[in-house]
mmCIF file of C-alpha atoms in Angstrom:
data_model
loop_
_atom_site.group_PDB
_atom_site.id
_atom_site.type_symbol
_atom_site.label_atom_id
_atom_site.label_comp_id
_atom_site.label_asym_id
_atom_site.label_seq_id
_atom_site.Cartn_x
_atom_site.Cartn_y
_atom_site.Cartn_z
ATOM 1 C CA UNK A 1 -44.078 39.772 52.927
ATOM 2 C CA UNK A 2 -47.498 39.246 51.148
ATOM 3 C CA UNK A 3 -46.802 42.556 48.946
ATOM 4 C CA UNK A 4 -42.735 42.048 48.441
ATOM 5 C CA UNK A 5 -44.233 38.494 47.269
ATOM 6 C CA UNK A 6 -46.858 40.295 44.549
ATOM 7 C CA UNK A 7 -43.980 42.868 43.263
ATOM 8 C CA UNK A 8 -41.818 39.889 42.952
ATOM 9 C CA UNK A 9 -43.837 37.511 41.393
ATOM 10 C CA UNK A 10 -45.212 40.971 39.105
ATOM 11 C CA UNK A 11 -41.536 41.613 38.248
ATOM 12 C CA UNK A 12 -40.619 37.896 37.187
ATOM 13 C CA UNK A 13 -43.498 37.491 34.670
ATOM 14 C CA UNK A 14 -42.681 40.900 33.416
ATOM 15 C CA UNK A 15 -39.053 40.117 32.526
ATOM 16 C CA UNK A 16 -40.040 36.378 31.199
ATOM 17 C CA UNK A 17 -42.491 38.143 29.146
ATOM 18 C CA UNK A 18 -39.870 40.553 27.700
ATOM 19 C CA UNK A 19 -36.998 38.537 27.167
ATOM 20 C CA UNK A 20 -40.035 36.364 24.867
ATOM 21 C CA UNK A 21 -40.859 39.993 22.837
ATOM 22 C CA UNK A 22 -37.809 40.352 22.242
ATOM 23 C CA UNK A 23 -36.732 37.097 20.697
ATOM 24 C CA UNK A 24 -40.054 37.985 18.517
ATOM 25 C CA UNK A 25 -41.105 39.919 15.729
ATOM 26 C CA UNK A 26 -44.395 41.662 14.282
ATOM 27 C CA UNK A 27 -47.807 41.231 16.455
ATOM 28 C CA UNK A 28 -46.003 38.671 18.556
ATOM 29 C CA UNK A 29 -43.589 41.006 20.008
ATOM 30 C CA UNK A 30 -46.205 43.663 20.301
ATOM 31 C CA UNK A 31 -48.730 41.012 22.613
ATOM 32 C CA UNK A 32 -45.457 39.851 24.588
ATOM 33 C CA UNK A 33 -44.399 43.281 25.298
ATOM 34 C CA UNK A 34 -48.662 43.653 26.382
ATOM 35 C CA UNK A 35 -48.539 40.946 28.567
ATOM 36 C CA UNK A 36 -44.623 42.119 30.091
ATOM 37 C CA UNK A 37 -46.627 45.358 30.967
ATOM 38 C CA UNK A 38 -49.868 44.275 32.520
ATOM 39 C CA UNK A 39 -47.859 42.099 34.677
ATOM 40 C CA UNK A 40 -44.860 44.578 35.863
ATOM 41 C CA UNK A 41 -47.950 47.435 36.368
ATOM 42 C CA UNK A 42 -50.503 45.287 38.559
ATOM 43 C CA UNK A 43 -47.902 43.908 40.696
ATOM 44 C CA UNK A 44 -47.006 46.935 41.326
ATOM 45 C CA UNK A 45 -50.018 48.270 42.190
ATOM 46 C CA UNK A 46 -51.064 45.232 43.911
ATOM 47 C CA UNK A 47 -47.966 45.373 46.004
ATOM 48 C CA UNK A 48 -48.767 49.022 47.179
ATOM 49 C CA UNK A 49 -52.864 48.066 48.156
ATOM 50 C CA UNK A 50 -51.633 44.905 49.771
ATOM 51 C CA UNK A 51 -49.352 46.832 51.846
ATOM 52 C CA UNK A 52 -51.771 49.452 52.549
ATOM 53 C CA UNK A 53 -54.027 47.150 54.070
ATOM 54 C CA UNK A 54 -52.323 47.523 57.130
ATOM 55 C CA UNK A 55 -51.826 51.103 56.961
ATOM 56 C CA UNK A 56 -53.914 52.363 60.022
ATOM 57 C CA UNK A 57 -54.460 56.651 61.600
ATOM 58 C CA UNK A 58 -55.427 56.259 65.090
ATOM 59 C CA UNK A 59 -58.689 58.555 65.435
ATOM 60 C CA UNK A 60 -60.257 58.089 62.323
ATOM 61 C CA UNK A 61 -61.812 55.512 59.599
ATOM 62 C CA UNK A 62 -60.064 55.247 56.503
ATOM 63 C CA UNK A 63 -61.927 54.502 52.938
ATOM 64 C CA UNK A 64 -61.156 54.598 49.273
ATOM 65 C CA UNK A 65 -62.284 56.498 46.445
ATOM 66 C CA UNK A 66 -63.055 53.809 43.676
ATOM 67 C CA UNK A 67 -62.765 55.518 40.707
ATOM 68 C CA UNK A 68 -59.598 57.431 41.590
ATOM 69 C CA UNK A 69 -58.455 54.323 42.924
ATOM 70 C CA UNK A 70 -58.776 52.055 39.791
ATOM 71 C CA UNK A 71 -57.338 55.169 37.918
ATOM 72 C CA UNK A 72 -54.436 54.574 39.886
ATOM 73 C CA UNK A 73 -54.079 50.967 38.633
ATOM 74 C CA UNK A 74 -54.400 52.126 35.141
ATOM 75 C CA UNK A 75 -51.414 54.603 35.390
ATOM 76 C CA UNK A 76 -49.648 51.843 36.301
ATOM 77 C CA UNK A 77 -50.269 49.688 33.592
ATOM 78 C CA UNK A 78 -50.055 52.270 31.271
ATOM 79 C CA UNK A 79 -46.669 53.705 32.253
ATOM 80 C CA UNK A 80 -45.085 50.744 32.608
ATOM 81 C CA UNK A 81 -46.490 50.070 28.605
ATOM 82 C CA UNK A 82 -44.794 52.959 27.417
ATOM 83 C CA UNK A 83 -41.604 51.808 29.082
ATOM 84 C CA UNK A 84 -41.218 48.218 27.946
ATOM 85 C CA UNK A 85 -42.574 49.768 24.326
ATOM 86 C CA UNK A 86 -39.213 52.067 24.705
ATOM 87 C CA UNK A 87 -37.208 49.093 25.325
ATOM 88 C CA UNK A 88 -38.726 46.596 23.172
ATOM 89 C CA UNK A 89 -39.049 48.956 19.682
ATOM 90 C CA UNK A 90 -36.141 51.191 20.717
ATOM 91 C CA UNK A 91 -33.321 51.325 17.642
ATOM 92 C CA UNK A 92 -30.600 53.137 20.283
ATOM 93 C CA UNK A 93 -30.896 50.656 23.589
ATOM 94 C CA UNK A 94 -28.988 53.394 25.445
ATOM 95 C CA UNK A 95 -31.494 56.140 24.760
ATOM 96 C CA UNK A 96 -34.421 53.884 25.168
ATOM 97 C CA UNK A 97 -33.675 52.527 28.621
ATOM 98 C CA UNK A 98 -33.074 56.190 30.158
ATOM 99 C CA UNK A 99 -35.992 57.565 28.515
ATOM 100 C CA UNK A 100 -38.280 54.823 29.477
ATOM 101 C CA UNK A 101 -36.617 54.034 32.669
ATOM 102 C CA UNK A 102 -37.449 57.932 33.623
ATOM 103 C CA UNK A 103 -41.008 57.804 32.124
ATOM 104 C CA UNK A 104 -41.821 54.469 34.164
ATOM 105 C CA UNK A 105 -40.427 55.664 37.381
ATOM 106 C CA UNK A 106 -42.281 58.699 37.129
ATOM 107 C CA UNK A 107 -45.615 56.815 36.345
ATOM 108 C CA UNK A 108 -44.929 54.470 39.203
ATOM 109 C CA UNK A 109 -44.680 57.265 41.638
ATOM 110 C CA UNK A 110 -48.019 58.721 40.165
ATOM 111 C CA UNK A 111 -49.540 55.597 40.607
ATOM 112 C CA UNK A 112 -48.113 55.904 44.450
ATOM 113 C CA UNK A 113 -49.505 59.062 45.516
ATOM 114 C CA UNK A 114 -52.894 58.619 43.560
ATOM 115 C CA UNK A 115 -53.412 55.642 45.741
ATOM 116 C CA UNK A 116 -52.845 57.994 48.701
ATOM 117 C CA UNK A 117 -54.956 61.058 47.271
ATOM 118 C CA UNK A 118 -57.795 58.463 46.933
ATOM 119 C CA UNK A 119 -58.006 57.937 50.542
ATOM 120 C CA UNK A 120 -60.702 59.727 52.685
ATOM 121 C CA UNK A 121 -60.748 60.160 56.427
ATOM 122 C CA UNK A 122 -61.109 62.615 59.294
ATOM 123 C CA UNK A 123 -58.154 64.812 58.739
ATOM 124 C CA UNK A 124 -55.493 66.470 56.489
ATOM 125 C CA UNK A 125 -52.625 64.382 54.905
ATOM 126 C CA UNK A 126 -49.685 66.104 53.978
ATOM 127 C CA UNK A 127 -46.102 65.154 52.860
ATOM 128 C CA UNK A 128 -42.616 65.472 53.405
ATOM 129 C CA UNK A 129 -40.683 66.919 50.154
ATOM 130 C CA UNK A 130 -37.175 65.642 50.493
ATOM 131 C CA UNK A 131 -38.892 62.158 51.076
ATOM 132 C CA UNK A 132 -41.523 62.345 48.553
ATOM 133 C CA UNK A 133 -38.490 63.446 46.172
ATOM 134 C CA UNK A 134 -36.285 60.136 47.180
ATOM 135 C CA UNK A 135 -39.250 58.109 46.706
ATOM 136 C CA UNK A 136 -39.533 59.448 43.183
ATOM 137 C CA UNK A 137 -35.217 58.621 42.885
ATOM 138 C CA UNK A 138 -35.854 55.284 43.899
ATOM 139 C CA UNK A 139 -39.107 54.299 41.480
ATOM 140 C CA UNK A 140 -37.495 55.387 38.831
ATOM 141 C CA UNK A 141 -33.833 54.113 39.857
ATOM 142 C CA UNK A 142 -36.146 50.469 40.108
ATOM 143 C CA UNK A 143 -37.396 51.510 36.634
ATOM 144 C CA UNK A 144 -34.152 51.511 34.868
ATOM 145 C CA UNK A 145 -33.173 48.649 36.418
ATOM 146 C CA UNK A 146 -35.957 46.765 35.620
ATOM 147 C CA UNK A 147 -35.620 47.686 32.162
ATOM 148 C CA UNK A 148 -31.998 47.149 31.810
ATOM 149 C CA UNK A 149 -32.710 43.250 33.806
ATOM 150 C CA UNK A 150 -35.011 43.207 30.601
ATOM 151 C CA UNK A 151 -32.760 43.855 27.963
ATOM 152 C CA UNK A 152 -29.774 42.065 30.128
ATOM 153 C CA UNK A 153 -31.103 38.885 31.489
ATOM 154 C CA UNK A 154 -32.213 35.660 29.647
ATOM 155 C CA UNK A 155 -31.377 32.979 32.388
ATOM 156 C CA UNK A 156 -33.928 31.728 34.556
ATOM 157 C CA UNK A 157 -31.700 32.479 37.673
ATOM 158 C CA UNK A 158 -31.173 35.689 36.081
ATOM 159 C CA UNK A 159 -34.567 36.471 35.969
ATOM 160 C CA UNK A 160 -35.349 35.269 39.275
ATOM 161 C CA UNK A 161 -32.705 36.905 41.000
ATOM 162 C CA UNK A 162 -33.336 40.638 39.240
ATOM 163 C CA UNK A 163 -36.600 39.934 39.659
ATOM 164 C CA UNK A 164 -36.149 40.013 43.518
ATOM 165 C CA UNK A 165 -34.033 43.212 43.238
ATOM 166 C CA UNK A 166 -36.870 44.935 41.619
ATOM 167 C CA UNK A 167 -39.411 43.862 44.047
ATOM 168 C CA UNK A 168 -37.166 45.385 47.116
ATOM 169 C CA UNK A 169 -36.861 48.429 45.058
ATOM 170 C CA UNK A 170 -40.274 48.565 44.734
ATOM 171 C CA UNK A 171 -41.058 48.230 47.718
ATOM 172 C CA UNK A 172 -38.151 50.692 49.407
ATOM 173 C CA UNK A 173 -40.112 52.978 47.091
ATOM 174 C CA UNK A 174 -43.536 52.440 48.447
ATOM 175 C CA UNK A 175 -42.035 52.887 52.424
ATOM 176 C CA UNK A 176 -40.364 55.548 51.072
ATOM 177 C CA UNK A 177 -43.767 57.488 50.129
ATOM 178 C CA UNK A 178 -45.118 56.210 53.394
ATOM 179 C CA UNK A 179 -42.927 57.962 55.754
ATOM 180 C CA UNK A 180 -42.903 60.960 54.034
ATOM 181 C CA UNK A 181 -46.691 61.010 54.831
ATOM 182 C CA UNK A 182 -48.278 62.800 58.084
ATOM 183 C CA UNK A 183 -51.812 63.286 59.140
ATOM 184 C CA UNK A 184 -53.394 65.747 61.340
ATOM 185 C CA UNK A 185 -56.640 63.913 62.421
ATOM 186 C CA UNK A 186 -59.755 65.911 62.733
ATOM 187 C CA UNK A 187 -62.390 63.829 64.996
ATOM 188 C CA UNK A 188 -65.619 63.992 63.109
ATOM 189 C CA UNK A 189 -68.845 61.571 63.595
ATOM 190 C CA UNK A 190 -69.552 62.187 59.517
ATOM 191 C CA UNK A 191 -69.743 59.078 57.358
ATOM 192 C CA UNK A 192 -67.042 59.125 55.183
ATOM 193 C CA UNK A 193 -67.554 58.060 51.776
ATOM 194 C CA UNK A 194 -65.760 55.440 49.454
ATOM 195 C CA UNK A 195 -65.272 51.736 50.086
ATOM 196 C CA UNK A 196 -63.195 50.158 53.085
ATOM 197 C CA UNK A 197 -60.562 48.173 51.699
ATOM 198 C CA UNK A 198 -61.504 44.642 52.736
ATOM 199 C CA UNK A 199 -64.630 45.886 50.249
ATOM 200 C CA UNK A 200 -62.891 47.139 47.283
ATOM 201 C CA UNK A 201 -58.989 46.616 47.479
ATOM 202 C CA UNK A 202 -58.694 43.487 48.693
ATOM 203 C CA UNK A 203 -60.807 41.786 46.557
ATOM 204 C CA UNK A 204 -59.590 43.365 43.376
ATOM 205 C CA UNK A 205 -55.719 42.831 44.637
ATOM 206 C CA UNK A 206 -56.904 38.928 45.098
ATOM 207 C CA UNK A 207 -58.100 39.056 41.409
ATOM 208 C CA UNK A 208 -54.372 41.103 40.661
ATOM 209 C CA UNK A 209 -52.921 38.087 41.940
ATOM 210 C CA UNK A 210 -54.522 35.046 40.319
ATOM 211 C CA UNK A 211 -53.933 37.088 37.196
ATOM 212 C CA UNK A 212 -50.313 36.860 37.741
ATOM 213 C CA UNK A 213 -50.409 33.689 39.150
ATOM 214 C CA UNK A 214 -52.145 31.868 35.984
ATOM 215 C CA UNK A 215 -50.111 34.428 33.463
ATOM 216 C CA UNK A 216 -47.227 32.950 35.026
ATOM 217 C CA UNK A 217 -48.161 29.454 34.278
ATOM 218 C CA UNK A 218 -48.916 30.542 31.002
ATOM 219 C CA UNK A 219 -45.743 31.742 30.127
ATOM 220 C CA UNK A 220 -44.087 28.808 31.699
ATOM 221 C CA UNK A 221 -46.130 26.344 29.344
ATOM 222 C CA UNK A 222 -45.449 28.375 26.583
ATOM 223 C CA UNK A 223 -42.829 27.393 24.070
ATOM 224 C CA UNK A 224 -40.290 29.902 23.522
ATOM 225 C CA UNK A 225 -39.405 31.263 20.076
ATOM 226 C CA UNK A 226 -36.179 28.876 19.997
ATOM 227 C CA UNK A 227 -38.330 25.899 20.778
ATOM 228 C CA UNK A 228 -41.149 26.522 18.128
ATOM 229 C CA UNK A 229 -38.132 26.475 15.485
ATOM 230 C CA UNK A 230 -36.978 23.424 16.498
ATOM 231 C CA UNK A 231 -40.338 21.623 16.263
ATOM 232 C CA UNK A 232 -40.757 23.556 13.220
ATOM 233 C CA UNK A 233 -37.494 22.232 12.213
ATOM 234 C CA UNK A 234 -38.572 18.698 12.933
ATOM 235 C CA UNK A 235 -41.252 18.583 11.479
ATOM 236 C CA UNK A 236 -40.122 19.540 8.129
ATOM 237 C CA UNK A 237 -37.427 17.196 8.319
ATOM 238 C CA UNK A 238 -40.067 14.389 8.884
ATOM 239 C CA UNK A 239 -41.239 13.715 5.650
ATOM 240 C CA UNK A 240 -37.808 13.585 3.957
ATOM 241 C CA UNK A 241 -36.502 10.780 6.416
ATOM 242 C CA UNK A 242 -39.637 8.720 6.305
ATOM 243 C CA UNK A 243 -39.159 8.772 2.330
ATOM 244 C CA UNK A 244 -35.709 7.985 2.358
ATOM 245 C CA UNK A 245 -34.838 4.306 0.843
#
């Protein structure tokens, strides 16, 4: 629940952040668009290491590469950049959202199975192609819907409610990968290398989360672009009806 909970909440921001970019213009569109993506690509990766820290292989230890493993984060910030970038700067909406929808959903898988290639332990992991290919169907089915919730969606309820869609699609996706994975264990009393994932993962998916978690309320404290032209408004209208006889 902990993981659905981190896509969801990942997914939420993201769309809040988008429906803002695009209601904007200039630099402002461009650091709304940003934020949409850091927040859509770290729940999403903090969604699959939060789940994974109950993955378990009977027979053997199980530890992380770092570096592969933070590479993995930055694919998914990355992809999911180049999606909402589609989306947001796109002239034919059509075009964009298949393009990026495709390109994000690819990424996200990446992201997926570079989490998996950065795990060590005693044996060989291999994977199930007709599974591996419907995980791939469903990230980048989530993709375009994400994107499409983005362009589509301006309601709160709205929001919340794709929002919840796109973290059960992300998650299908990530059980997806999962049972298309096997592993032949091969006992061994070597030390294998990398970082346990109560050392590495789980603090950086607890620093993931506050992220999203203060984001959020900065978003939510945030005036929109409607609400800084009314104040805007008001404020220039000030003057003239305090110097009125």
């Amino acid at each position: 629940m902990l993981s659905y909970a981190m896509a969801c909440t990942g997914a939420a921001l993201g769309l809040r952040c988008t429906v803002r970019a695009l209601a904007a213009t200039g630099h402002t569109r461009r650091n709304w668009l940003l934020t949409a993506a850091s927040a859509i690509g770290t729940g999403i990766w903090t969604m699959h290491f939060v789940a994974m820290l109950g993955f378990r292989v009977s027979g053997t230890d199980i530890r992380y590469d770092v570096p592969l493993t933070l590479v993995s984060l930055l694919v998914a910030v990355l992809v999911v950049c180049a999606g909402v970038f589609a989306v947001g700067y796109g002239r034919n909406r059509a075009r964009a959202l298949l393009l990026g929808g495709l390109t994000t959903g690819v990424g996200v898988a990446s992201m997926h199975y570079l989490g998996m290639a950065a795990m060590r332990l005693h044996g060989e992991v291999s994977y199930d192609p007709l599974r591996v290919g419907l995980s791939v169907l469903i990230a980048v089915a989530a993709a375009t819907a994400a994107l499409w919730a983005a362009l589509n969606t301006e309601s709160p309820l709205a929001v919340t409610l794709a929002s919840l869609i796109m973290g059960a699609a992300v998650s299908s996706m990530h059980y997806t990968g999962m049972f298309a994975v096997s592993v032949r264990v091969t006992p061994s009393g070597e030390t294998l290398p990398g970082a346990t994932a109560m050392q590495f993962i789980f603090p950086l998916a607890v620093g993931l989360g506050s992220y999203l978690f203060l984001t959020s309320a900065f978003v939510a404290l945030s005036p929109t672009a409607g609400e800084r032209e009314a104040s805007a408004s008001a404020r220039q209208q000030q003057p003239a009806g305090t110097n009125a006889p």
